[in-house]
PDB file of N, CA and C in Angstrom:
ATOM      1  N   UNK A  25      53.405 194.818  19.648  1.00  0.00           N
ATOM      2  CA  UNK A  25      52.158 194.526  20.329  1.00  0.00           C
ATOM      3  C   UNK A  25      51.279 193.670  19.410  1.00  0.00           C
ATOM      4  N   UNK A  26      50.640 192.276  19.812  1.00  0.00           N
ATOM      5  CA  UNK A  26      49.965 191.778  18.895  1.00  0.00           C
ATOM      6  C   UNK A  26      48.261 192.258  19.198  1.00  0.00           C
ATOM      7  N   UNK A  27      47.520 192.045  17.978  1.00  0.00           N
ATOM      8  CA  UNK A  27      45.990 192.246  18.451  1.00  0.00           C
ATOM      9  C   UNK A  27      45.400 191.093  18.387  1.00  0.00           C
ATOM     10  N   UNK A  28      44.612 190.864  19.281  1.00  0.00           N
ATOM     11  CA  UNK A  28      43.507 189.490  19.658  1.00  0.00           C
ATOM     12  C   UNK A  28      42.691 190.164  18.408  1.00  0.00           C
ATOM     13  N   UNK A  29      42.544 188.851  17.559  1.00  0.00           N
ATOM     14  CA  UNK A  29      41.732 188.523  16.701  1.00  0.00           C
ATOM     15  C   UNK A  29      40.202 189.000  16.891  1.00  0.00           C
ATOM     16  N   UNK A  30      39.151 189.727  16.513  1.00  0.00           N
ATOM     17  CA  UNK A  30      37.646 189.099  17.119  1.00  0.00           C
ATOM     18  C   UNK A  30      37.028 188.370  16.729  1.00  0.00           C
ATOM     19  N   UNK A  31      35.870 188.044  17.227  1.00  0.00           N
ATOM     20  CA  UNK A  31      35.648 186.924  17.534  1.00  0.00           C
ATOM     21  C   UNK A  31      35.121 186.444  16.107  1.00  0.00           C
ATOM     22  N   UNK A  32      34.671 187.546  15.354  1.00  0.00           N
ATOM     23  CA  UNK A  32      34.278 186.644  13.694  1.00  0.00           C
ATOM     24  C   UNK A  32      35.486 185.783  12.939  1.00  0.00           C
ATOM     25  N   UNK A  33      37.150 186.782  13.490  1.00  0.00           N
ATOM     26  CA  UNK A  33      38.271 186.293  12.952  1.00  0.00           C
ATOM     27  C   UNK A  33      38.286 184.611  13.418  1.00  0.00           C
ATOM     28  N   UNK A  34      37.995 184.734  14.392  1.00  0.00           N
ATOM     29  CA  UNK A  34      37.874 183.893  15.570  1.00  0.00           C
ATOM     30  C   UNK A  34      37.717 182.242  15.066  1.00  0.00           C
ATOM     31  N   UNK A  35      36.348 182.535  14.527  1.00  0.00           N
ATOM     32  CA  UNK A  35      35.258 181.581  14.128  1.00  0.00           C
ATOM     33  C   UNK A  35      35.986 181.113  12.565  1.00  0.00           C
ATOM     34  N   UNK A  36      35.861 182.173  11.791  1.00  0.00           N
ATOM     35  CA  UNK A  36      36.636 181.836  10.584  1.00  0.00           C
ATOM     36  C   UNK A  36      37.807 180.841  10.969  1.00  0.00           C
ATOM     37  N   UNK A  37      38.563 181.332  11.788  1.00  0.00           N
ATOM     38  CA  UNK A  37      40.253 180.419  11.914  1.00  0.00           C
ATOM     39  C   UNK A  37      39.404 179.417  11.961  1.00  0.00           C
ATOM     40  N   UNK A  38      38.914 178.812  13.100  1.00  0.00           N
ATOM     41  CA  UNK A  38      37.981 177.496  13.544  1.00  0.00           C
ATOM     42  C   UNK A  38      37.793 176.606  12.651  1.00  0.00           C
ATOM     43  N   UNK A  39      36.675 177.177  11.907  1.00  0.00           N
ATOM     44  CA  UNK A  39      36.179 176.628  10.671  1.00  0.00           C
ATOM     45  C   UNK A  39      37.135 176.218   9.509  1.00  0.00           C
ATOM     46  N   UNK A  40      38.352 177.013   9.446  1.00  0.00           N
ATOM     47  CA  UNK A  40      39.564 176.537   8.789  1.00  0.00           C
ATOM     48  C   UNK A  40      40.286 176.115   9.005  1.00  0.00           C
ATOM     49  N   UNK A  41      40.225 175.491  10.083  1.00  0.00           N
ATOM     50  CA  UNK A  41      41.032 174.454  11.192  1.00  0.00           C
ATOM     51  C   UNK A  41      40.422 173.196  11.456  1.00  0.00           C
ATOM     52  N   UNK A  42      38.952 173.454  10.954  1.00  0.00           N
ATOM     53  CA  UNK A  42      38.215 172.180  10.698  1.00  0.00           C
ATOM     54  C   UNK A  42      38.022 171.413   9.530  1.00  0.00           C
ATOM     55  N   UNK A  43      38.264 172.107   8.298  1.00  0.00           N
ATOM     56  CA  UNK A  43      38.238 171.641   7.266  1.00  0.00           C
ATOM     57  C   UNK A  43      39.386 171.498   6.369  1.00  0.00           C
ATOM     58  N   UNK A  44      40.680 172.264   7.167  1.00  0.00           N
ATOM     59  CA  UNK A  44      41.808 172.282   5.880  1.00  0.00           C
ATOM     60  C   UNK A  44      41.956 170.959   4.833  1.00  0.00           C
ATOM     61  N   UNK A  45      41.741 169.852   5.716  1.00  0.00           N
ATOM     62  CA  UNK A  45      42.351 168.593   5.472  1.00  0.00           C
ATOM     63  C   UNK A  45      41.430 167.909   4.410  1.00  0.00           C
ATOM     64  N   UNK A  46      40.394 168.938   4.101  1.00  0.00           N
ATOM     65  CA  UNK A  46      39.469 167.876   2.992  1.00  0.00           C
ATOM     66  C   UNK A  46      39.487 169.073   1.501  1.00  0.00           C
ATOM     67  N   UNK A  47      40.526 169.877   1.672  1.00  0.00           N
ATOM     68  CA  UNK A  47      40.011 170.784   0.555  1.00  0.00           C
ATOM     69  C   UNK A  47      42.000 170.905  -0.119  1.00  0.00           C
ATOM     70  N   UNK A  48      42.322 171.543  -0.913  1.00  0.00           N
ATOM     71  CA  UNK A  48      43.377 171.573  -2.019  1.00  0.00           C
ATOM     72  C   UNK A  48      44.170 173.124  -1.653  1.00  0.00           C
ATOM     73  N   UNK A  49      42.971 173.789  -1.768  1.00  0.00           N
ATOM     74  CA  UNK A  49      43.513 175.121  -1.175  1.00  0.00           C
ATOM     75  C   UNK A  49      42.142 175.559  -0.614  1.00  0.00           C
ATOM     76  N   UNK A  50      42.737 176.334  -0.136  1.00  0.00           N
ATOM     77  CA  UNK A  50      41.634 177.293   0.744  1.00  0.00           C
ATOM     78  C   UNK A  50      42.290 178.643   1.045  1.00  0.00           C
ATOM     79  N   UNK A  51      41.445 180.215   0.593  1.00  0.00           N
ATOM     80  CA  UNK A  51      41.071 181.597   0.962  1.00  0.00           C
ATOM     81  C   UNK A  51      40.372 181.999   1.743  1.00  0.00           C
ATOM     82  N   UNK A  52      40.709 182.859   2.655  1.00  0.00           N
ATOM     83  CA  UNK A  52      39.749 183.345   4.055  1.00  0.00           C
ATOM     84  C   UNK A  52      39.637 184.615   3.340  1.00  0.00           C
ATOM     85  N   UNK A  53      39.046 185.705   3.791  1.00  0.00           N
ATOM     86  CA  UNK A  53      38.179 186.781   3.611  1.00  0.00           C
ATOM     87  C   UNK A  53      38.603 187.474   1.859  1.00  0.00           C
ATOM     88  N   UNK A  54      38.050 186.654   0.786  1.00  0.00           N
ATOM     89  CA  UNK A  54      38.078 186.391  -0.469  1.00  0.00           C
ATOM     90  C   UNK A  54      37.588 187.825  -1.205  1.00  0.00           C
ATOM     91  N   UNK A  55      37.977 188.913  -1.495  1.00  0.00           N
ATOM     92  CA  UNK A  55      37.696 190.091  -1.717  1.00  0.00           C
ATOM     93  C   UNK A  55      37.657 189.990  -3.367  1.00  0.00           C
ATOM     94  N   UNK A  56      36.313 190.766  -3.705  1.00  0.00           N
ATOM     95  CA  UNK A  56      36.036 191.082  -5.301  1.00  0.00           C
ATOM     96  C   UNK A  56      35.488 192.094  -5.196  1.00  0.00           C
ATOM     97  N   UNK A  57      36.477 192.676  -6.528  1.00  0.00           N
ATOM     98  CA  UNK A  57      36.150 194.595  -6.876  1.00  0.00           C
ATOM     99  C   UNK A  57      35.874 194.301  -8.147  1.00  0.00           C
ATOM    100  N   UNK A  58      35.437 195.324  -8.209  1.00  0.00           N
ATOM    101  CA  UNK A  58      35.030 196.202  -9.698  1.00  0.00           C
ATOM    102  C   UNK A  58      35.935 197.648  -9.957  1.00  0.00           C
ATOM    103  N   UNK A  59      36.388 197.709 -11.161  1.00  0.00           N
ATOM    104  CA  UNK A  59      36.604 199.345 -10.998  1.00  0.00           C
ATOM    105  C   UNK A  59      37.228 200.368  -9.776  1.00  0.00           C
ATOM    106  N   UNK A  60      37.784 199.137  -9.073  1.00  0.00           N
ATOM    107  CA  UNK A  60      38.465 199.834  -7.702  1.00  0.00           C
ATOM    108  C   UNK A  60      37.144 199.804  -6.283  1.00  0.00           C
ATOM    109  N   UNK A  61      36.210 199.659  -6.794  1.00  0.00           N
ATOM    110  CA  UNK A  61      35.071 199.427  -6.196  1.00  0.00           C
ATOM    111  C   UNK A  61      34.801 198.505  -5.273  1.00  0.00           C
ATOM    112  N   UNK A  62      34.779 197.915  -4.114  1.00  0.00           N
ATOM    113  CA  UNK A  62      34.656 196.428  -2.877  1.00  0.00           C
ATOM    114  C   UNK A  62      33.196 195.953  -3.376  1.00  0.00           C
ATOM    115  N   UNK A  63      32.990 195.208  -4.325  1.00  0.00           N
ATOM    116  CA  UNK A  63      31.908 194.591  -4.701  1.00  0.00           C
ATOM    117  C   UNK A  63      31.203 193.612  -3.424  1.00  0.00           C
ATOM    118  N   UNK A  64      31.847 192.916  -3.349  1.00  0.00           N
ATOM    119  CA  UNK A  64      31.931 191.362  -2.353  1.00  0.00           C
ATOM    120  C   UNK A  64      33.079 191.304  -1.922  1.00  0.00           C
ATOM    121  N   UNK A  65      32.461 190.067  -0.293  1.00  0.00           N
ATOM    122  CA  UNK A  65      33.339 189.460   0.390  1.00  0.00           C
ATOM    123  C   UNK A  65      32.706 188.295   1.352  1.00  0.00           C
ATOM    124  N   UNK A  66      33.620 186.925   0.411  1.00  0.00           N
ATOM    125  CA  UNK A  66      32.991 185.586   1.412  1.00  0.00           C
ATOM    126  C   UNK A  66      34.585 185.368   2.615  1.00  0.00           C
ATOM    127  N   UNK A  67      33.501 184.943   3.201  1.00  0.00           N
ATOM    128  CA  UNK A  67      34.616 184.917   4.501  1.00  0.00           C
ATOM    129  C   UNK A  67      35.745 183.365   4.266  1.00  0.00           C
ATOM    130  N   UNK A  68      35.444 182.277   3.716  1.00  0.00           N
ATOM    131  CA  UNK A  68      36.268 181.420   2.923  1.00  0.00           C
ATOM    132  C   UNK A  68      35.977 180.749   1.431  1.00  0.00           C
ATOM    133  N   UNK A  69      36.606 180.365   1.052  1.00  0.00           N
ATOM    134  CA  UNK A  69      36.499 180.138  -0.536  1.00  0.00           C
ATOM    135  C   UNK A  69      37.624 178.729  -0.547  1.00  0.00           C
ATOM    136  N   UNK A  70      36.939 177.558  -1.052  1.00  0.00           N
ATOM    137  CA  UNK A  70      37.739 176.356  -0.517  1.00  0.00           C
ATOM    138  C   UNK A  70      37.607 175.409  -1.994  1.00  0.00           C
ATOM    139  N   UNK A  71      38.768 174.844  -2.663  1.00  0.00           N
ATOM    140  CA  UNK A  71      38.391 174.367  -3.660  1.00  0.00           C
ATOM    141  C   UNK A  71      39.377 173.034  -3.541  1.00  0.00           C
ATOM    142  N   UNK A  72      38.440 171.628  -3.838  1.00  0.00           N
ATOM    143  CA  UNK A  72      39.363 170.852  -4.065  1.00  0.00           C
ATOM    144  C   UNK A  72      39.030 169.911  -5.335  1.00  0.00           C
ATOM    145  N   UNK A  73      39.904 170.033  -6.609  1.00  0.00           N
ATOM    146  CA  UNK A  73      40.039 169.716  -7.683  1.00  0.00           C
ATOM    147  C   UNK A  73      39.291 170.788  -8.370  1.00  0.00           C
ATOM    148  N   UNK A  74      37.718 170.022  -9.203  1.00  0.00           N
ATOM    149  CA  UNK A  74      36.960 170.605  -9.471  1.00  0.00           C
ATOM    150  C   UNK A  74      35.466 171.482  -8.951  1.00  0.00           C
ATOM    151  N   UNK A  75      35.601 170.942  -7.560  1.00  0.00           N
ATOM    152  CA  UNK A  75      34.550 171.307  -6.817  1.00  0.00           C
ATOM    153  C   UNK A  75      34.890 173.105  -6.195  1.00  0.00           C
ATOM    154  N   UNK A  76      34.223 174.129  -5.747  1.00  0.00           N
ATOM    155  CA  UNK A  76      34.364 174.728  -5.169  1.00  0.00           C
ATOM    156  C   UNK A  76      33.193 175.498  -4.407  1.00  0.00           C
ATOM    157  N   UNK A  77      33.802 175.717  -3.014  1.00  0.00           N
ATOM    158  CA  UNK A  77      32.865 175.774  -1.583  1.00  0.00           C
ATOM    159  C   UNK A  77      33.048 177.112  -1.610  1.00  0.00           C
ATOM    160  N   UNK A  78      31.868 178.175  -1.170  1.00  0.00           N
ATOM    161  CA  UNK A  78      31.734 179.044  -0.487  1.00  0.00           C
ATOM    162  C   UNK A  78      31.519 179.248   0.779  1.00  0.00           C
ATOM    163  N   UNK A  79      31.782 179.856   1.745  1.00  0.00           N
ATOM    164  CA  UNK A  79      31.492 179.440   3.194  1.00  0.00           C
ATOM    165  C   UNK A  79      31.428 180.850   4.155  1.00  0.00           C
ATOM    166  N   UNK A  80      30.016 181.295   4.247  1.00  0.00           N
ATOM    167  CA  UNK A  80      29.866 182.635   5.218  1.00  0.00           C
ATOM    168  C   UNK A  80      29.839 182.254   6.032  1.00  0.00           C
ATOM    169  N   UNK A  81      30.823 183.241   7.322  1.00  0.00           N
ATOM    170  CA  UNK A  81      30.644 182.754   8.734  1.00  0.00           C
ATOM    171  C   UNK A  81      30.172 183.740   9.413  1.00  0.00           C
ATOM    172  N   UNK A  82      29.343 183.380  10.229  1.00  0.00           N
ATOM    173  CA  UNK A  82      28.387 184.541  11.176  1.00  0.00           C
ATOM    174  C   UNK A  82      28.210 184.172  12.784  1.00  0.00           C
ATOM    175  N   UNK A  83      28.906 185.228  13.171  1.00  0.00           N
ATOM    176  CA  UNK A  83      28.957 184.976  14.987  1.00  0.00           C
ATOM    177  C   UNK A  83      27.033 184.251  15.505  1.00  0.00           C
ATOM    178  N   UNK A  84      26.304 184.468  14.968  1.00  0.00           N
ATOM    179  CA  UNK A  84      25.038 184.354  15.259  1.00  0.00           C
ATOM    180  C   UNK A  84      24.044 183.743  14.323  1.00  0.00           C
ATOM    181  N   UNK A  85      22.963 182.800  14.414  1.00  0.00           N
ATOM    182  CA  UNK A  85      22.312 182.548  14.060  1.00  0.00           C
ATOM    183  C   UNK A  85      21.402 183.226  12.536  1.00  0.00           C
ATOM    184  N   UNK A  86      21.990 183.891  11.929  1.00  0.00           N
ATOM    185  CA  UNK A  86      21.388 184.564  10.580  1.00  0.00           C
ATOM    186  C   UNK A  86      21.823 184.010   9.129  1.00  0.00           C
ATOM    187  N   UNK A  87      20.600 183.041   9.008  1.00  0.00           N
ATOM    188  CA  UNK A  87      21.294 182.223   8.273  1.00  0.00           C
ATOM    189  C   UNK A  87      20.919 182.640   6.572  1.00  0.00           C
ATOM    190  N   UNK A  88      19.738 183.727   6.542  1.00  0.00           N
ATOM    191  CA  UNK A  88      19.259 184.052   5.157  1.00  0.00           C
ATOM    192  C   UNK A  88      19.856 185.760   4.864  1.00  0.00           C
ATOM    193  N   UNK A  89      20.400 185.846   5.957  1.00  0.00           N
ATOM    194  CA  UNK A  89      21.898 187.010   5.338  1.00  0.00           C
ATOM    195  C   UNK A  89      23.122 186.330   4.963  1.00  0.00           C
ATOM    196  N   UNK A  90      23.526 185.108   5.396  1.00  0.00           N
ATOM    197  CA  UNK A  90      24.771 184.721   4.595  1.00  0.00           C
ATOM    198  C   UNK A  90      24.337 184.146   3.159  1.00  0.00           C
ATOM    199  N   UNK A  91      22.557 183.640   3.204  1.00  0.00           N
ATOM    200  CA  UNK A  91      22.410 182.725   1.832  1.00  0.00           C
ATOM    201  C   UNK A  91      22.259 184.155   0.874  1.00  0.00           C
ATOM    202  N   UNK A  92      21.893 185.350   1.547  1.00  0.00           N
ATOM    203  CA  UNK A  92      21.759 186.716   0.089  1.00  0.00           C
ATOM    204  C   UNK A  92      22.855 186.503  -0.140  1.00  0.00           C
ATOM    205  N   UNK A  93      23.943 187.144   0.772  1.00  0.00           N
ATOM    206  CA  UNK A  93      25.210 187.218   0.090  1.00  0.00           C
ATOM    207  C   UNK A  93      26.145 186.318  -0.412  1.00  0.00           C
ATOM    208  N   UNK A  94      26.097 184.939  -0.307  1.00  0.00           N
ATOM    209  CA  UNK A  94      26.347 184.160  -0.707  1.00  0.00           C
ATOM    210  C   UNK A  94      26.008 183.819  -2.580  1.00  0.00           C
ATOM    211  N   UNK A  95      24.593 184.143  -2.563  1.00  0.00           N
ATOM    212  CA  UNK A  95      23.744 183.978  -3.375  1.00  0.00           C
ATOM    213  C   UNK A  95      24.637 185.263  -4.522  1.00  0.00           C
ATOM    214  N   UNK A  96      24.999 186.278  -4.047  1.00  0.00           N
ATOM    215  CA  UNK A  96      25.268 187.330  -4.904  1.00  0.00           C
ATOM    216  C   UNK A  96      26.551 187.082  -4.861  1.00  0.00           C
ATOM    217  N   UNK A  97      27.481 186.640  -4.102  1.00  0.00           N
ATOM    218  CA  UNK A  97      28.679 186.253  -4.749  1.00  0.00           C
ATOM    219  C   UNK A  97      28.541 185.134  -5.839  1.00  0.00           C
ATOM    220  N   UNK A  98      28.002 184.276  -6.094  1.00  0.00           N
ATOM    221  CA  UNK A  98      27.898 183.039  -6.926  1.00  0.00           C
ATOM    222  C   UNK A  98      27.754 184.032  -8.135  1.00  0.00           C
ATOM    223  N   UNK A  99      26.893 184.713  -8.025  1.00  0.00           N
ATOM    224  CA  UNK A  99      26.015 185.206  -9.615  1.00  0.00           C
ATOM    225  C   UNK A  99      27.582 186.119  -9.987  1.00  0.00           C
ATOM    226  N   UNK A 100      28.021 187.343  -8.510  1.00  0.00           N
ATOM    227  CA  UNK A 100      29.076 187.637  -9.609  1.00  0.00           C
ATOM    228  C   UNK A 100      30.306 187.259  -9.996  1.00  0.00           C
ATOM    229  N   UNK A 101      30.906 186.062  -9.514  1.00  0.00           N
ATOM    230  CA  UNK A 101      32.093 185.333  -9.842  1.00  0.00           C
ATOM    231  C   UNK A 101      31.570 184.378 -11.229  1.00  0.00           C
ATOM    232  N   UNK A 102      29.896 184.257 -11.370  1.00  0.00           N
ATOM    233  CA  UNK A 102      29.527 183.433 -12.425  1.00  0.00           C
ATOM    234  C   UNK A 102      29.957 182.047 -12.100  1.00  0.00           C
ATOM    235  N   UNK A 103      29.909 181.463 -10.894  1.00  0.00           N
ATOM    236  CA  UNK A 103      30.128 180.375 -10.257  1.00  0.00           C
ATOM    237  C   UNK A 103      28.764 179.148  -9.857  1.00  0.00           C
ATOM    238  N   UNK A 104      28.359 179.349 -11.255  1.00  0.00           N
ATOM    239  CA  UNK A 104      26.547 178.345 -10.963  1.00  0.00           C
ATOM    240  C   UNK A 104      26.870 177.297 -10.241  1.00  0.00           C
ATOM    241  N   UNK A 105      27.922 176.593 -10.164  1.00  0.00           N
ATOM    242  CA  UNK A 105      28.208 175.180  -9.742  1.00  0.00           C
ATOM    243  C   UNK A 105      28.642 174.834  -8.636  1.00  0.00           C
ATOM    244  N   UNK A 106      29.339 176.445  -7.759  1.00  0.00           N
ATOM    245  CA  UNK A 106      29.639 176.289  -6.839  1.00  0.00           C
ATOM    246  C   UNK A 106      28.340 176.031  -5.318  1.00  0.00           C
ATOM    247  N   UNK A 107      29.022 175.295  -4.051  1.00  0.00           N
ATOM    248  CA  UNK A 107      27.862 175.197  -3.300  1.00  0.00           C
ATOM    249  C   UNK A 107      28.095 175.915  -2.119  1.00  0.00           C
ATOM    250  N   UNK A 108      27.502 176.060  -1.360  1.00  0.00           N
ATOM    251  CA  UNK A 108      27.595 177.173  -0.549  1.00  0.00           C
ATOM    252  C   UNK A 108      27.170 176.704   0.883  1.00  0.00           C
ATOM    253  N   UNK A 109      27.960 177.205   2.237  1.00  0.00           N
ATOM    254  CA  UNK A 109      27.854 176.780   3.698  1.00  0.00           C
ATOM    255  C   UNK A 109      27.751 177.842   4.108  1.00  0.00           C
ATOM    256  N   UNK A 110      26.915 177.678   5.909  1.00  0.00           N
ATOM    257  CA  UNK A 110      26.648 179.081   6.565  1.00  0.00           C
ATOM    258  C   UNK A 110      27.367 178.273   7.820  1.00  0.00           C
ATOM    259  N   UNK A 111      28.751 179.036   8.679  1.00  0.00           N
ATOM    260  CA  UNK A 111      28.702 178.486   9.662  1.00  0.00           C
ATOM    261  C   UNK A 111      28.301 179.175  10.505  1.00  0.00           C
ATOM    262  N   UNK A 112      27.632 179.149  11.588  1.00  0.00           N
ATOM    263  CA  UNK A 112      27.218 179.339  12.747  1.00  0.00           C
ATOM    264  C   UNK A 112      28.480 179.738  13.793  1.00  0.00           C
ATOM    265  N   UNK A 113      28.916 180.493  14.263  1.00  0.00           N
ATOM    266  CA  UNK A 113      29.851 180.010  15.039  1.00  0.00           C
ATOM    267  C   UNK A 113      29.866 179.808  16.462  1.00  0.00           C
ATOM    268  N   UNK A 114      28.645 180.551  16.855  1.00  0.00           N
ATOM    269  CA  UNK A 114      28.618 180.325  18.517  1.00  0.00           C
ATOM    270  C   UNK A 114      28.268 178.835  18.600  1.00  0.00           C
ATOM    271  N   UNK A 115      26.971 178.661  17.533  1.00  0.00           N
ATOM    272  CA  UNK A 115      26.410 177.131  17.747  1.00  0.00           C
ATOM    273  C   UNK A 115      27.125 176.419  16.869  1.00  0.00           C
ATOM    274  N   UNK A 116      27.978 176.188  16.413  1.00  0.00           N
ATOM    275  CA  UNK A 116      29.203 175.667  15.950  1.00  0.00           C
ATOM    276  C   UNK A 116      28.439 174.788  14.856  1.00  0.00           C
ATOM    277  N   UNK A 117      27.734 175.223  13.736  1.00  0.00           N
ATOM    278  CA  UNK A 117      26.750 174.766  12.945  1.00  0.00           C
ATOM    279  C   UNK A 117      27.171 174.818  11.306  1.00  0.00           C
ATOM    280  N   UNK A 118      27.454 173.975  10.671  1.00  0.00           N
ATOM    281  CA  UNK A 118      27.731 174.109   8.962  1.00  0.00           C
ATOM    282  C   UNK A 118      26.164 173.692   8.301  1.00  0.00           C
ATOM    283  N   UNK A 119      25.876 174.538   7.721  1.00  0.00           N
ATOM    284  CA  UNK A 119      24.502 173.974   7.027  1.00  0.00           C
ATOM    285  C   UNK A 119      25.113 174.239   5.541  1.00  0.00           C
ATOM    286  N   UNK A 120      24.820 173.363   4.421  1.00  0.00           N
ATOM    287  CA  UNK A 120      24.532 174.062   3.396  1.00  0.00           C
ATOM    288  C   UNK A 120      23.243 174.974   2.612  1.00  0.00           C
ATOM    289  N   UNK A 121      23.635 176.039   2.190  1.00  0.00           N
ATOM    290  CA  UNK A 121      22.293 176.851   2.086  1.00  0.00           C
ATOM    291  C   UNK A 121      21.753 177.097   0.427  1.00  0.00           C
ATOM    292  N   UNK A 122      22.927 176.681  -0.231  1.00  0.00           N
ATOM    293  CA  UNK A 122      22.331 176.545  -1.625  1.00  0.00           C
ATOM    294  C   UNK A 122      23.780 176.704  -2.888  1.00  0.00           C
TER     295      UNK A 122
END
């Protein structure tokens, strides 16, 4: 029996179906622990050469809950350089947020 994806899975595929072709590799739901602990989780993680993208995806319009957590993945991967996207997915929207 297979399971239909929902709809956040949904949006993620999308968004990684929109961008494969400009990035080297790319990670969907990018998990960091501590101590056995679920610290964080960005929904893709996209790097090509030296550059690397963070990218929260949110069924809805909330765009200063993906920039917290976004914001707190950077600090704990120690990733100052990396830049960071919120997609939207109903309104099919990439902003960068910082």
């Amino acid at each position: 029996m297979l399971i239909k994806p929902n709809k956040h899975d949904r949006y993620v595929q999308k968004l990684v179906t929109q961008i494969k072709t400009d990035y080297d590799d790319i990670s969907t739901h990018y998990k960091l622990s501590k101590k056995k602990r679920l610290v964080g989780e960005v929904d893709i993680v996209a790097r090509k050469g030296e550059e690397l993208h963070l990218f929260e995806v949110k069924c809805s319009y909330r765009i200063s809950k993906a920039r917290r957590q976004l914001e707190k993945f950077k600090r704990i991967l120690n990733a100052r350089n990396a830049t960071c996207f919120f997609y939207c997915g109903s309104g099919d929207l990439l902003v960068e947020v910082c």
